[in-house]
PDB file of C-alpha atoms in Angstrom:
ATOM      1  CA  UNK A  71      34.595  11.689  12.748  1.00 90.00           C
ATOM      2  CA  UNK A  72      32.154  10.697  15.716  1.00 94.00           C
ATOM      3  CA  UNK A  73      29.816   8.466  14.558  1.00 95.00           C
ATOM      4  CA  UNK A  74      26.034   8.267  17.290  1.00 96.00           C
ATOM      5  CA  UNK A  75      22.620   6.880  17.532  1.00 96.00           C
ATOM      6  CA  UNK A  76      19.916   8.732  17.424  1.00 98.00           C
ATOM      7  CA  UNK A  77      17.074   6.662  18.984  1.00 97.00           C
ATOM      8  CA  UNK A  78      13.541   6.897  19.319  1.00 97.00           C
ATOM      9  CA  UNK A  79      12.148   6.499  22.988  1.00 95.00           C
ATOM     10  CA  UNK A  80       9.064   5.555  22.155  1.00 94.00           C
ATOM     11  CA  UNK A  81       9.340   3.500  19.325  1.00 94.00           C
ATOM     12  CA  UNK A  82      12.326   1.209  20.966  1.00 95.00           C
ATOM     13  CA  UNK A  83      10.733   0.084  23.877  1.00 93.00           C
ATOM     14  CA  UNK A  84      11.837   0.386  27.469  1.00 94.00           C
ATOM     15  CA  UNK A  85      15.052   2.135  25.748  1.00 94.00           C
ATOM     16  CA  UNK A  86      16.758   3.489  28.263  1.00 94.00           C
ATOM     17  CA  UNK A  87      17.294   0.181  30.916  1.00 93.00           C
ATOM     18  CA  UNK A  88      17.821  -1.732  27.461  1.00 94.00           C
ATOM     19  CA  UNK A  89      20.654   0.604  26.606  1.00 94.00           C
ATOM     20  CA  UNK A  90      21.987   0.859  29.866  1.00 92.00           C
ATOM     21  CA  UNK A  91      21.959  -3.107  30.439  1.00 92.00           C
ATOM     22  CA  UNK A  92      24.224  -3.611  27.499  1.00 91.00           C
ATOM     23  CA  UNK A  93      28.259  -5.043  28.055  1.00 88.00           C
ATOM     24  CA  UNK A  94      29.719  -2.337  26.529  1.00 90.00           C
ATOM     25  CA  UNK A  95      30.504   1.506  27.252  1.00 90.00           C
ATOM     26  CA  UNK A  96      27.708   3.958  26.437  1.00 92.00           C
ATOM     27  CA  UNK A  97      26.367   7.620  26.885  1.00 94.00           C
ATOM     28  CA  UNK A  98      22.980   7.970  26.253  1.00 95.00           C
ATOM     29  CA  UNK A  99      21.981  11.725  26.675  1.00 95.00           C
ATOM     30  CA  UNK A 100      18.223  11.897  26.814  1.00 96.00           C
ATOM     31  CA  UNK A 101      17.440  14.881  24.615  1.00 96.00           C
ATOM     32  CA  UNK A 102      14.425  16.075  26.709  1.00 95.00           C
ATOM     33  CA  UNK A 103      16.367  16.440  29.735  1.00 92.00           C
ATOM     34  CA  UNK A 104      16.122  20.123  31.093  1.00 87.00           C
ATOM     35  CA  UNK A 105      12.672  20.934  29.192  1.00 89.00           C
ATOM     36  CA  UNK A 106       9.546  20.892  29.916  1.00 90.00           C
ATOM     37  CA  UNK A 107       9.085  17.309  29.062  1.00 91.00           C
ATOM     38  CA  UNK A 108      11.987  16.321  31.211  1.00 90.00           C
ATOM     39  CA  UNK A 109       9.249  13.859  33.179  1.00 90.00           C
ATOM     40  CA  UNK A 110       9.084  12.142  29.561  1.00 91.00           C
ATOM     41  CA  UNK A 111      12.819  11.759  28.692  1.00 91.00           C
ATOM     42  CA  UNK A 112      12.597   7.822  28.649  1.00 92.00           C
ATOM     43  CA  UNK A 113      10.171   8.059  26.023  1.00 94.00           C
ATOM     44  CA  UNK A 114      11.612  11.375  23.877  1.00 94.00           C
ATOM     45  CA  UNK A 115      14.772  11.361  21.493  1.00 96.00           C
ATOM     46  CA  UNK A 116      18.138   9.548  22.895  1.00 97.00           C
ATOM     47  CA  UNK A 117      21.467  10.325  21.786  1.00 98.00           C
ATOM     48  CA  UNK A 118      23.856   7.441  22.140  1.00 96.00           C
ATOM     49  CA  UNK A 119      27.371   7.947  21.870  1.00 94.00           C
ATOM     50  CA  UNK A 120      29.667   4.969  21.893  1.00 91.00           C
ATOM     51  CA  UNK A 121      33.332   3.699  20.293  1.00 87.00           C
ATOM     52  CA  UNK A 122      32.839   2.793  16.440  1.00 83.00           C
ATOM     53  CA  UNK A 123      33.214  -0.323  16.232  1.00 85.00           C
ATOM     54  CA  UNK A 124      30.130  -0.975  18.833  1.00 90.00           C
ATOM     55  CA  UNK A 125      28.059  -3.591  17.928  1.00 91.00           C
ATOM     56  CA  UNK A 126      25.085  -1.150  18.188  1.00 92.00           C
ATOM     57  CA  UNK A 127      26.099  -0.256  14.896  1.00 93.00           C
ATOM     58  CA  UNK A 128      26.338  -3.540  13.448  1.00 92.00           C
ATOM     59  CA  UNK A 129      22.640  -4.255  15.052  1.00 93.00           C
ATOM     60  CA  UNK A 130      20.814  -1.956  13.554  1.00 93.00           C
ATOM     61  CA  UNK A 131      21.778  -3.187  10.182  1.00 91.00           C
ATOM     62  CA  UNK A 132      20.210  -6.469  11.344  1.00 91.00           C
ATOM     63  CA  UNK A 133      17.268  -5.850  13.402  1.00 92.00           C
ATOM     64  CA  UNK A 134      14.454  -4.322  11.975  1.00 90.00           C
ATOM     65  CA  UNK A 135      13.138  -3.346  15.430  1.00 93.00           C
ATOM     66  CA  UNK A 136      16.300  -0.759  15.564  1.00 94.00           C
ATOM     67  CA  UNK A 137      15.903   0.261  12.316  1.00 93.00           C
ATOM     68  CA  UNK A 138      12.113   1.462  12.504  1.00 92.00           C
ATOM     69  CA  UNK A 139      13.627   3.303  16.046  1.00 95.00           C
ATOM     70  CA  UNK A 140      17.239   5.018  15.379  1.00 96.00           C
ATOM     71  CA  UNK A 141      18.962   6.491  12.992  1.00 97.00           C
ATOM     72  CA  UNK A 142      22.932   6.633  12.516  1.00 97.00           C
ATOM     73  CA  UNK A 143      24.280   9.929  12.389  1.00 97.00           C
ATOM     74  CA  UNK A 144      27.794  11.568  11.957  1.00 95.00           C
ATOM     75  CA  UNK A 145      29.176  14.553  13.217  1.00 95.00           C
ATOM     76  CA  UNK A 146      33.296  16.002  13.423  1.00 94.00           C
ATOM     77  CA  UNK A 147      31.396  17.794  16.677  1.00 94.00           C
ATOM     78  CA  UNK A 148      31.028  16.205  19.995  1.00 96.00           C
ATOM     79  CA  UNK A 149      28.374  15.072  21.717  1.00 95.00           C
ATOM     80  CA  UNK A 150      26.976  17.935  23.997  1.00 95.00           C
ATOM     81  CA  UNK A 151      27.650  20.339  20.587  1.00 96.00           C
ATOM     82  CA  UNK A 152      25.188  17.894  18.206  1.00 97.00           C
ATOM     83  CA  UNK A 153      22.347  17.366  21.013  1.00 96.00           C
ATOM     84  CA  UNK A 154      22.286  21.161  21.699  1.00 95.00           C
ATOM     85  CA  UNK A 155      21.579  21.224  17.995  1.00 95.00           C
ATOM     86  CA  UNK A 156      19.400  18.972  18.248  1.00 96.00           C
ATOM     87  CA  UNK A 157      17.397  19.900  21.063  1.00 95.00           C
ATOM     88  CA  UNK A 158      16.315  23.115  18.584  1.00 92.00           C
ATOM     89  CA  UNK A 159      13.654  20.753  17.257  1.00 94.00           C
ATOM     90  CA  UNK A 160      11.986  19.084  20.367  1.00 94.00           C
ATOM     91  CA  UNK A 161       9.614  22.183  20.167  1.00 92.00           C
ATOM     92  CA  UNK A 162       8.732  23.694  16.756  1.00 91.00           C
ATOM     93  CA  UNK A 163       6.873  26.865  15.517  1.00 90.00           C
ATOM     94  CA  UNK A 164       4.915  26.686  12.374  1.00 88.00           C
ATOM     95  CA  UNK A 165       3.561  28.916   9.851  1.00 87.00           C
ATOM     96  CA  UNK A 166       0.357  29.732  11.654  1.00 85.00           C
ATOM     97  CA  UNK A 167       2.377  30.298  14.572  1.00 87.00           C
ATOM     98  CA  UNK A 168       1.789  26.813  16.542  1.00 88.00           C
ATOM     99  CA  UNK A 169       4.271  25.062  18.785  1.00 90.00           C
ATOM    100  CA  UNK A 170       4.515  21.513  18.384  1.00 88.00           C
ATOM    101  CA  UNK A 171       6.847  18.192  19.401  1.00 91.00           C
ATOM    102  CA  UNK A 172       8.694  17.140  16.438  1.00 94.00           C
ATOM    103  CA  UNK A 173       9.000  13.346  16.473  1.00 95.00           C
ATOM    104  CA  UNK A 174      12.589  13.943  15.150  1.00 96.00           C
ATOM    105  CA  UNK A 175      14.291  10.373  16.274  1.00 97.00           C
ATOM    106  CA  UNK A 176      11.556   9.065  14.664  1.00 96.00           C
ATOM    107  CA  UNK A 177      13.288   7.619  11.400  1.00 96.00           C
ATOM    108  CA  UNK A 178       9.775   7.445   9.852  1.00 94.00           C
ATOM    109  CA  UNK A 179       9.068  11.301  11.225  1.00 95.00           C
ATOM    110  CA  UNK A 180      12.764  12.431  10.441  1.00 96.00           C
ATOM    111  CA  UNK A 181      12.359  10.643   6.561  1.00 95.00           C
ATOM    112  CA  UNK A 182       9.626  12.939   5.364  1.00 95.00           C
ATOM    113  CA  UNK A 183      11.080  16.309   7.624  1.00 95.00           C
ATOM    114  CA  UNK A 184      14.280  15.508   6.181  1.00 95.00           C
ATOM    115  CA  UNK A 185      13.157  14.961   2.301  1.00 94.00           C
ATOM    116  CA  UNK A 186      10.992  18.475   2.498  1.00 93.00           C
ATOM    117  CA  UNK A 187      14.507  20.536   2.865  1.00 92.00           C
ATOM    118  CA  UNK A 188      15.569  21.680  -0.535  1.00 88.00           C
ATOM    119  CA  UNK A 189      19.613  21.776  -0.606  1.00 87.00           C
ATOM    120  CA  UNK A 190      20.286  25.041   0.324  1.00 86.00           C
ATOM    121  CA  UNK A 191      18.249  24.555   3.368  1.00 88.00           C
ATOM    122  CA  UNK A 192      19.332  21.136   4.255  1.00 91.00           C
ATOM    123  CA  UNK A 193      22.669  22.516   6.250  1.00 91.00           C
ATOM    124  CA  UNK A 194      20.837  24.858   8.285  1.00 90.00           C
ATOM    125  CA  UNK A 195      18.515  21.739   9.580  1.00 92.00           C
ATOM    126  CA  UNK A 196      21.348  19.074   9.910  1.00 93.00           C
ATOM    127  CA  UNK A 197      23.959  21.735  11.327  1.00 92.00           C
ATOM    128  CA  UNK A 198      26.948  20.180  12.687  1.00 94.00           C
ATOM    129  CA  UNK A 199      25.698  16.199  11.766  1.00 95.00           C
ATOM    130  CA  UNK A 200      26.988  15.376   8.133  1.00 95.00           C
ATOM    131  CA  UNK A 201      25.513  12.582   7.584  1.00 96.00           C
ATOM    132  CA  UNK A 202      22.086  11.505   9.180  1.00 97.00           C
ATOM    133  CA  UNK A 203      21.344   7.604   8.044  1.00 96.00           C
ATOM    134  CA  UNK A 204      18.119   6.540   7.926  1.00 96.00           C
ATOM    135  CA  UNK A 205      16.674   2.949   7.364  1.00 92.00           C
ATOM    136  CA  UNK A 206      14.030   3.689   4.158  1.00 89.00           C
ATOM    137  CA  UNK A 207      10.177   3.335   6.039  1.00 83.00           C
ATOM    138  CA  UNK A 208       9.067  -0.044   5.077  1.00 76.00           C
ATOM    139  CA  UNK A 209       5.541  -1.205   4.179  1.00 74.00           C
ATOM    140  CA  UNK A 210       3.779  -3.465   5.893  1.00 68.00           C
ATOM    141  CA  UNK A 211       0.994  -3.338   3.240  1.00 74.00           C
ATOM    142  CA  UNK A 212       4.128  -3.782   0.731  1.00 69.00           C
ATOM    143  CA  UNK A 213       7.005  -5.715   2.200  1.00 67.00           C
ATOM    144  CA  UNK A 214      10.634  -5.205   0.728  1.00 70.00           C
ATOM    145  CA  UNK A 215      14.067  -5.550   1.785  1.00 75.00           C
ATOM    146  CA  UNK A 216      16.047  -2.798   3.739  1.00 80.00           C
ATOM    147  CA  UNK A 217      17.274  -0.230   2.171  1.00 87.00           C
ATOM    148  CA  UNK A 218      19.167   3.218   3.799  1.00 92.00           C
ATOM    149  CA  UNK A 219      19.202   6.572   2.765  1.00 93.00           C
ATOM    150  CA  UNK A 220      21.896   9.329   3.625  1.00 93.00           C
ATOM    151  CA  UNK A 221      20.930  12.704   3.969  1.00 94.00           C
ATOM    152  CA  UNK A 222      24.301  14.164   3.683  1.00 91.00           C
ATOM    153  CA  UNK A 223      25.155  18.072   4.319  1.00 81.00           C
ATOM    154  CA  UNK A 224      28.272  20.180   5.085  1.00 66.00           C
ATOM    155  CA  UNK A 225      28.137  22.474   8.209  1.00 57.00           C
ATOM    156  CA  UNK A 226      26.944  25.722   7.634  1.00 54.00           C
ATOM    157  CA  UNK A 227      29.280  28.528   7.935  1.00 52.00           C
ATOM    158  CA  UNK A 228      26.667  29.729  10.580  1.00 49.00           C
ATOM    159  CA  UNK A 229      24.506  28.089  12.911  1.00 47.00           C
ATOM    160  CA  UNK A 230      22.381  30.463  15.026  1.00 40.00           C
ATOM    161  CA  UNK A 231      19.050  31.957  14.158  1.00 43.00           C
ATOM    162  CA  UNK A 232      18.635  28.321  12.887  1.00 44.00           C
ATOM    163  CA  UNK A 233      15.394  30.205   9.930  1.00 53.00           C
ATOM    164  CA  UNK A 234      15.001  25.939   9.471  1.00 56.00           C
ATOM    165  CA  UNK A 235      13.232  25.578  12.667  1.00 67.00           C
ATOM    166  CA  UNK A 236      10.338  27.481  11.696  1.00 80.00           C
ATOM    167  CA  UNK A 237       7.969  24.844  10.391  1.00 88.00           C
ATOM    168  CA  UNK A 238       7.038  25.751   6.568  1.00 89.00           C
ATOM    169  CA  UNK A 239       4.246  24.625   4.028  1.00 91.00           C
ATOM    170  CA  UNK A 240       6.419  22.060   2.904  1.00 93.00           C
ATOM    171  CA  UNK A 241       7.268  20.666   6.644  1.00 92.00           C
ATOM    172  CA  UNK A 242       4.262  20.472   7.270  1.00 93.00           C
ATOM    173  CA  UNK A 243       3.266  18.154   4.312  1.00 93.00           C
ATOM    174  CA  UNK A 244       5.720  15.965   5.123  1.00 95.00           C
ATOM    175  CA  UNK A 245       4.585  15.901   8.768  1.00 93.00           C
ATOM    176  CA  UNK A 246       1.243  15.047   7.368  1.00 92.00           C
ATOM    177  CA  UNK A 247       2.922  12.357   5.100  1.00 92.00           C
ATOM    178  CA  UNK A 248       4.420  10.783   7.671  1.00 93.00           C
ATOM    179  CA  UNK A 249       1.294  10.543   9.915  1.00 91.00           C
ATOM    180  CA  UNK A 250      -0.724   9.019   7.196  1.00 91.00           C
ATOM    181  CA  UNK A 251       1.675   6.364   6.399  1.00 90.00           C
ATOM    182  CA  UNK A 252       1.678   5.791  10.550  1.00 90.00           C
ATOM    183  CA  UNK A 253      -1.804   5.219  10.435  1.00 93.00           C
ATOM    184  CA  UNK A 254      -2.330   3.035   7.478  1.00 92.00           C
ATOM    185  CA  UNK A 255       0.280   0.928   8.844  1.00 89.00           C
ATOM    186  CA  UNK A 256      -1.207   0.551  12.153  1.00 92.00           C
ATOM    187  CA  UNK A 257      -5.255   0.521  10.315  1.00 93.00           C
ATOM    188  CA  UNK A 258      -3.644  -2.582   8.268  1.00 92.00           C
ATOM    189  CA  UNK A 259      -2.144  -4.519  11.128  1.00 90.00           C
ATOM    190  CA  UNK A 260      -5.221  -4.052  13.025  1.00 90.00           C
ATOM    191  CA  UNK A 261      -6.956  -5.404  10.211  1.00 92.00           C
ATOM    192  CA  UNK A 262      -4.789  -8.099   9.605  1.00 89.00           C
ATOM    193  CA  UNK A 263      -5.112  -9.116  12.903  1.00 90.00           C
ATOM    194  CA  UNK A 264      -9.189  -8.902  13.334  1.00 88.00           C
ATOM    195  CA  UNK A 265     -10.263  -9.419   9.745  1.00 85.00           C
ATOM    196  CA  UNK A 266      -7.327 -11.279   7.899  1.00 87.00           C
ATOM    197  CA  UNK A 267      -9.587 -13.417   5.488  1.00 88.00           C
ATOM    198  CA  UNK A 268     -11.255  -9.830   3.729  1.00 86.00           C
ATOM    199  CA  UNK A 269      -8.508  -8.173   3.936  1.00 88.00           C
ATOM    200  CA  UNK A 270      -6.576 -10.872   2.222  1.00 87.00           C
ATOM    201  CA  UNK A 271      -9.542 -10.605  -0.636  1.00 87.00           C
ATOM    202  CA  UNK A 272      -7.783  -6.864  -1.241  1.00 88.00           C
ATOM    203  CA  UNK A 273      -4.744  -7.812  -4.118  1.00 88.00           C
ATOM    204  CA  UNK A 274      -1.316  -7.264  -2.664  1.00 85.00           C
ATOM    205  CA  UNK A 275      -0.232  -4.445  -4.715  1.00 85.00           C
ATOM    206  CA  UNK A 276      -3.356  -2.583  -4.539  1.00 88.00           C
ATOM    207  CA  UNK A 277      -3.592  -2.354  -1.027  1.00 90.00           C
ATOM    208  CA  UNK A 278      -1.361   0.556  -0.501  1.00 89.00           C
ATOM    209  CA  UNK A 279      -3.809   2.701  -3.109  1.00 90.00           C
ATOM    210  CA  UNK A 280      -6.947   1.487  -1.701  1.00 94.00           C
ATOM    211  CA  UNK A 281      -5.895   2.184   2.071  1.00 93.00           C
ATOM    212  CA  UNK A 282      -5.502   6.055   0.200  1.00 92.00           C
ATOM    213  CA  UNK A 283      -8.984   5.817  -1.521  1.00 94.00           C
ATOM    214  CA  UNK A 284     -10.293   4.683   2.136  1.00 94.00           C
ATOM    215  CA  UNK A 285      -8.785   7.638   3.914  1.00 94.00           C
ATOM    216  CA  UNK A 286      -9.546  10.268   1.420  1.00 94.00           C
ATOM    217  CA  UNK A 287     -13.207   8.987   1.946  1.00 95.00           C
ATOM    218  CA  UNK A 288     -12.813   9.083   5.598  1.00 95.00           C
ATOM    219  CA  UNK A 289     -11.572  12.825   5.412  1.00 94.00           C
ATOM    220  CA  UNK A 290     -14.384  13.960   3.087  1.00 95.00           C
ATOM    221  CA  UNK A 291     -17.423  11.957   4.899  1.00 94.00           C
ATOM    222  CA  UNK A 292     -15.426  14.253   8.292  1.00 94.00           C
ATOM    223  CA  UNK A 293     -14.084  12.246  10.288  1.00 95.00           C
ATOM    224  CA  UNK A 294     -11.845  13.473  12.371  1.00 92.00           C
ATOM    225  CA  UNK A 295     -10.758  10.445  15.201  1.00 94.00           C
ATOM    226  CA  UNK A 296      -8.353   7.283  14.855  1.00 94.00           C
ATOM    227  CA  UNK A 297     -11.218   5.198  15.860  1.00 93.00           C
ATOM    228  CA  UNK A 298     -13.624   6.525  13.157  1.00 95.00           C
ATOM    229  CA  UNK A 299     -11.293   6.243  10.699  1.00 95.00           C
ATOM    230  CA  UNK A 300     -10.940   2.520  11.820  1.00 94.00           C
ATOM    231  CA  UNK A 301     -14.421   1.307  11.537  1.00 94.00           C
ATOM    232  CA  UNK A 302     -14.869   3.373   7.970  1.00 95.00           C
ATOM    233  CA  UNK A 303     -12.089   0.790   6.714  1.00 94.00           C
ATOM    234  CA  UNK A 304     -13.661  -2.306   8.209  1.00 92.00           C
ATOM    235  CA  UNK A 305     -16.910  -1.270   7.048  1.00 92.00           C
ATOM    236  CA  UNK A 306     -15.749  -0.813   3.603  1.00 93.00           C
ATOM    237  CA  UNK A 307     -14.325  -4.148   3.408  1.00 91.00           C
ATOM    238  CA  UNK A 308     -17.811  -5.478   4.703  1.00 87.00           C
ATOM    239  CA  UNK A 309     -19.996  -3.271   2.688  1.00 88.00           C
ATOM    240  CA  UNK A 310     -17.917  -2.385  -0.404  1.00 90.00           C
ATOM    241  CA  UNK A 311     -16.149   1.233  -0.211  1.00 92.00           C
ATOM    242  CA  UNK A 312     -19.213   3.231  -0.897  1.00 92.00           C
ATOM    243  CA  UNK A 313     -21.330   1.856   1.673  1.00 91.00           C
ATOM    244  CA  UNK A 314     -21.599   5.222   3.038  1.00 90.00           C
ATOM    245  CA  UNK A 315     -22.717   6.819  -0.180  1.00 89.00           C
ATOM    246  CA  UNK A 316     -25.095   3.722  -1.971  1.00 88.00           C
ATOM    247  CA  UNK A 317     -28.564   4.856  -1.339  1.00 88.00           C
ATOM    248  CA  UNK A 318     -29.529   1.185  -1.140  1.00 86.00           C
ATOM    249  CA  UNK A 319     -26.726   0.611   1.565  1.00 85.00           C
ATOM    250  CA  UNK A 320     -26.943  -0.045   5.524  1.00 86.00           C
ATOM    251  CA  UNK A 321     -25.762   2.628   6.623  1.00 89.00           C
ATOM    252  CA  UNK A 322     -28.532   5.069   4.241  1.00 89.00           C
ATOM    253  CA  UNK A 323     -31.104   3.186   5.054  1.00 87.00           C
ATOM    254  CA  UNK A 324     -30.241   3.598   8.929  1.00 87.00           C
ATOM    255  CA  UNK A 325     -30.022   6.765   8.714  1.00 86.00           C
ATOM    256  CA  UNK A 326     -33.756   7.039   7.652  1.00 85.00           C
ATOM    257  CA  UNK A 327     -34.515   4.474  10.053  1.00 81.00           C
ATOM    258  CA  UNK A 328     -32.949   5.922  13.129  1.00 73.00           C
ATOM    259  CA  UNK A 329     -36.187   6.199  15.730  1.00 65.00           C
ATOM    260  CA  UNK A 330     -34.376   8.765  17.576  1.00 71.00           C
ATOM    261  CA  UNK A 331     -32.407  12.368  16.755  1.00 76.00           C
ATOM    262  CA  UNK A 332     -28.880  11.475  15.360  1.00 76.00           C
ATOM    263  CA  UNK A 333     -25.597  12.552  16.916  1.00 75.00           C
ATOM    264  CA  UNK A 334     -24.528  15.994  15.719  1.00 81.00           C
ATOM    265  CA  UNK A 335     -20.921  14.782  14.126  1.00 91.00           C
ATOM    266  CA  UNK A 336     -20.092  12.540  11.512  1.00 93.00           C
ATOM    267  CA  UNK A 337     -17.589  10.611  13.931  1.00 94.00           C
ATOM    268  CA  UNK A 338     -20.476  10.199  16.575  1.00 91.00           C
ATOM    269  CA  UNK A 339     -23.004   9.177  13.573  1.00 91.00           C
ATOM    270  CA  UNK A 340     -20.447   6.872  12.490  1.00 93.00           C
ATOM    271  CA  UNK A 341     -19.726   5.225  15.795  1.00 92.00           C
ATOM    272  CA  UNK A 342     -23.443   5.007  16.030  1.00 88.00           C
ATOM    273  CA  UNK A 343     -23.800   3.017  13.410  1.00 91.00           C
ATOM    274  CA  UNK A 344     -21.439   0.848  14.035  1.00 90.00           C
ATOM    275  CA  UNK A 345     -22.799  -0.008  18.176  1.00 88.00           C
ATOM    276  CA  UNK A 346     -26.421  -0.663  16.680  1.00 84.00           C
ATOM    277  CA  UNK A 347     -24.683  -3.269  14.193  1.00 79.00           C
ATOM    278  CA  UNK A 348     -22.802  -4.668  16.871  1.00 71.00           C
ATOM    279  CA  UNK A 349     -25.392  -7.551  17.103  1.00 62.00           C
ATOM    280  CA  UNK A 350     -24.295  -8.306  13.591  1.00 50.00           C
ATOM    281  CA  UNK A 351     -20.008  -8.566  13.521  1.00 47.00           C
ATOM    282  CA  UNK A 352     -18.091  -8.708  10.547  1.00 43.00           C
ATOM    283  CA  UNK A 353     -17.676 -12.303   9.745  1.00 42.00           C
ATOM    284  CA  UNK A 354     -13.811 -13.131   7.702  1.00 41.00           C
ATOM    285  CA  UNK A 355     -16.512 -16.055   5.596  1.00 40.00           C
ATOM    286  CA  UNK A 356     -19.096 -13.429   4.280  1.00 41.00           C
ATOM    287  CA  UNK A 357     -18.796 -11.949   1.010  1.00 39.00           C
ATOM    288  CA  UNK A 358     -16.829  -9.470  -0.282  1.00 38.00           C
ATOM    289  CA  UNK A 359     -17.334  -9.318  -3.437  1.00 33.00           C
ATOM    290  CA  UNK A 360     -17.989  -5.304  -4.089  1.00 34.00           C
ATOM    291  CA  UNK A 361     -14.778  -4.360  -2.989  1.00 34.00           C
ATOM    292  CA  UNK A 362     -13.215  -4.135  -6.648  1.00 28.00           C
TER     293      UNK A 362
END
């Protein structure tokens, strides 16, 4: 049994000269190598091969930066057999009939594409890997210890056509998941980092729910960018979470105060708003009382 690392270019930083400056003996084959995104192979899925007993293994049990970037996975097959299966999923087809990346190395990505397989399609996705470890996504709103999962399969008696790398309903859920729990971790750091005093007003366990309420808000107001989403949440902990909606709120009674024609969007109305109260930052000491 050959045991490799599946690692995540862009989430373990400056990978490849940090894999290749190690003391030991490694292969890394860079999984984007002879595609179209060849120029991005630093940054794209890595597959390391190694001995067993390499202390790469040992590391990501103990470093949570490796754990948020690789995955462990197992294979009877060698190396050049398990990245040619794995190449299948740099570039996906959906449903509709898009192509897309698939963050696949992305233990965060690959948790939710993983979980959306029922059994009988598992095989078909994990083909000659048997085992595919993955470090459970922690919280940042919710910390916990670590904890792994195995997604374990048997090789398929077959493994062209490969029907599993046509993106379904469910994949595409999962994709979605996995993006929203991306960007309310990186919408809470941000606001632990800019506005730690209201965000710390928000109770521990309820964060996670109310980061949900926030973007659910977000998507039915339209918003559609990163950055709107953003400044919704900091405005909500400023003006309470219907600040939008309260007919007595700021941003109403801007809008029927704006002097001049308003953007067309609800991003550029948004971001609007937010430039002409630039004069007036959040504060961390004013009062956030209507948050409940």
């Amino acid at each position: 049994m050959h045991r490799y690392l599946l690692v995540d270019g862009a989430r373990y930083h400056n990978a490849l000269a940090r894999l290749y400056a190690r003391n030991e003996v490694l292969e890394v084959e860079p999984l984007y190598f002879g595609s179209p995104w060849h120029s991005a192979a630093d940054l794209g899925p890595l597959l390391v091969s190694t001995d067993s007993a390499s202390a790469l293994f040992y590391e990501i049990e103990t470093s949570a930066e490796l754990r948020a970037s690789a995955a462990v996975l197992e294979s009877r097959a060698l190396a050049d057999v398990v990245a040619s299966h794995l190449r299948r999923f740099n570039q996906v087809t959906d449903v509709s009939g898009a192509a897309t990346l698939l963050r696949y190395a992305d233990p965060q990505v690959a948790w939710f594409w993983l979980h959306s397989y029922d059994a009988d399609a598992l095989p078909a996705v994990m083909g000659p890997v048997t085992r595919w470890r993955i470090a459970v996504p922690p919280s940042a709103l919710l910390p916990q210890q670590p904890r792994w999962h195995d997604f374990a399969s048997a090789p398929p008696a077959a493994q062209s056509g490969l029907p599993a790398g046509l993106l379904g309903y469910p994949q595409l859920s999962a994709l979605q998941q996995a993006y929203q729990q991306q960007l309310k971790e990186r919408l809470y750091c941000w606001l632990q980092e800019n506005h730690q005093t209201a965000l710390s007003v928000l109770p521990e366990q309820t964060r996670d729910n109310w980061f949900n309420a926030r973007l659910a808000d977000a998507e039915a107001f339209g918003l559609s960018t990163e950055r709107s989403i953003a400044i919704w949440c900091e405005l909500a902990l400023r003006d309470g979470n219907d600040f939008a909606g309260n007919p007595q709120g700021p941003y109403r009674r801007w809008l029927t105060q704006a002097p001049r024609e308003l953007p067309a969007t609800p991003d550029q109305r948004l971001q609007h708003y937010y430039r002409d109260r630039a004069t007036a930052p959040i504060r961390d000491d004013e009062n956030h009382d209507r948050l409940a």
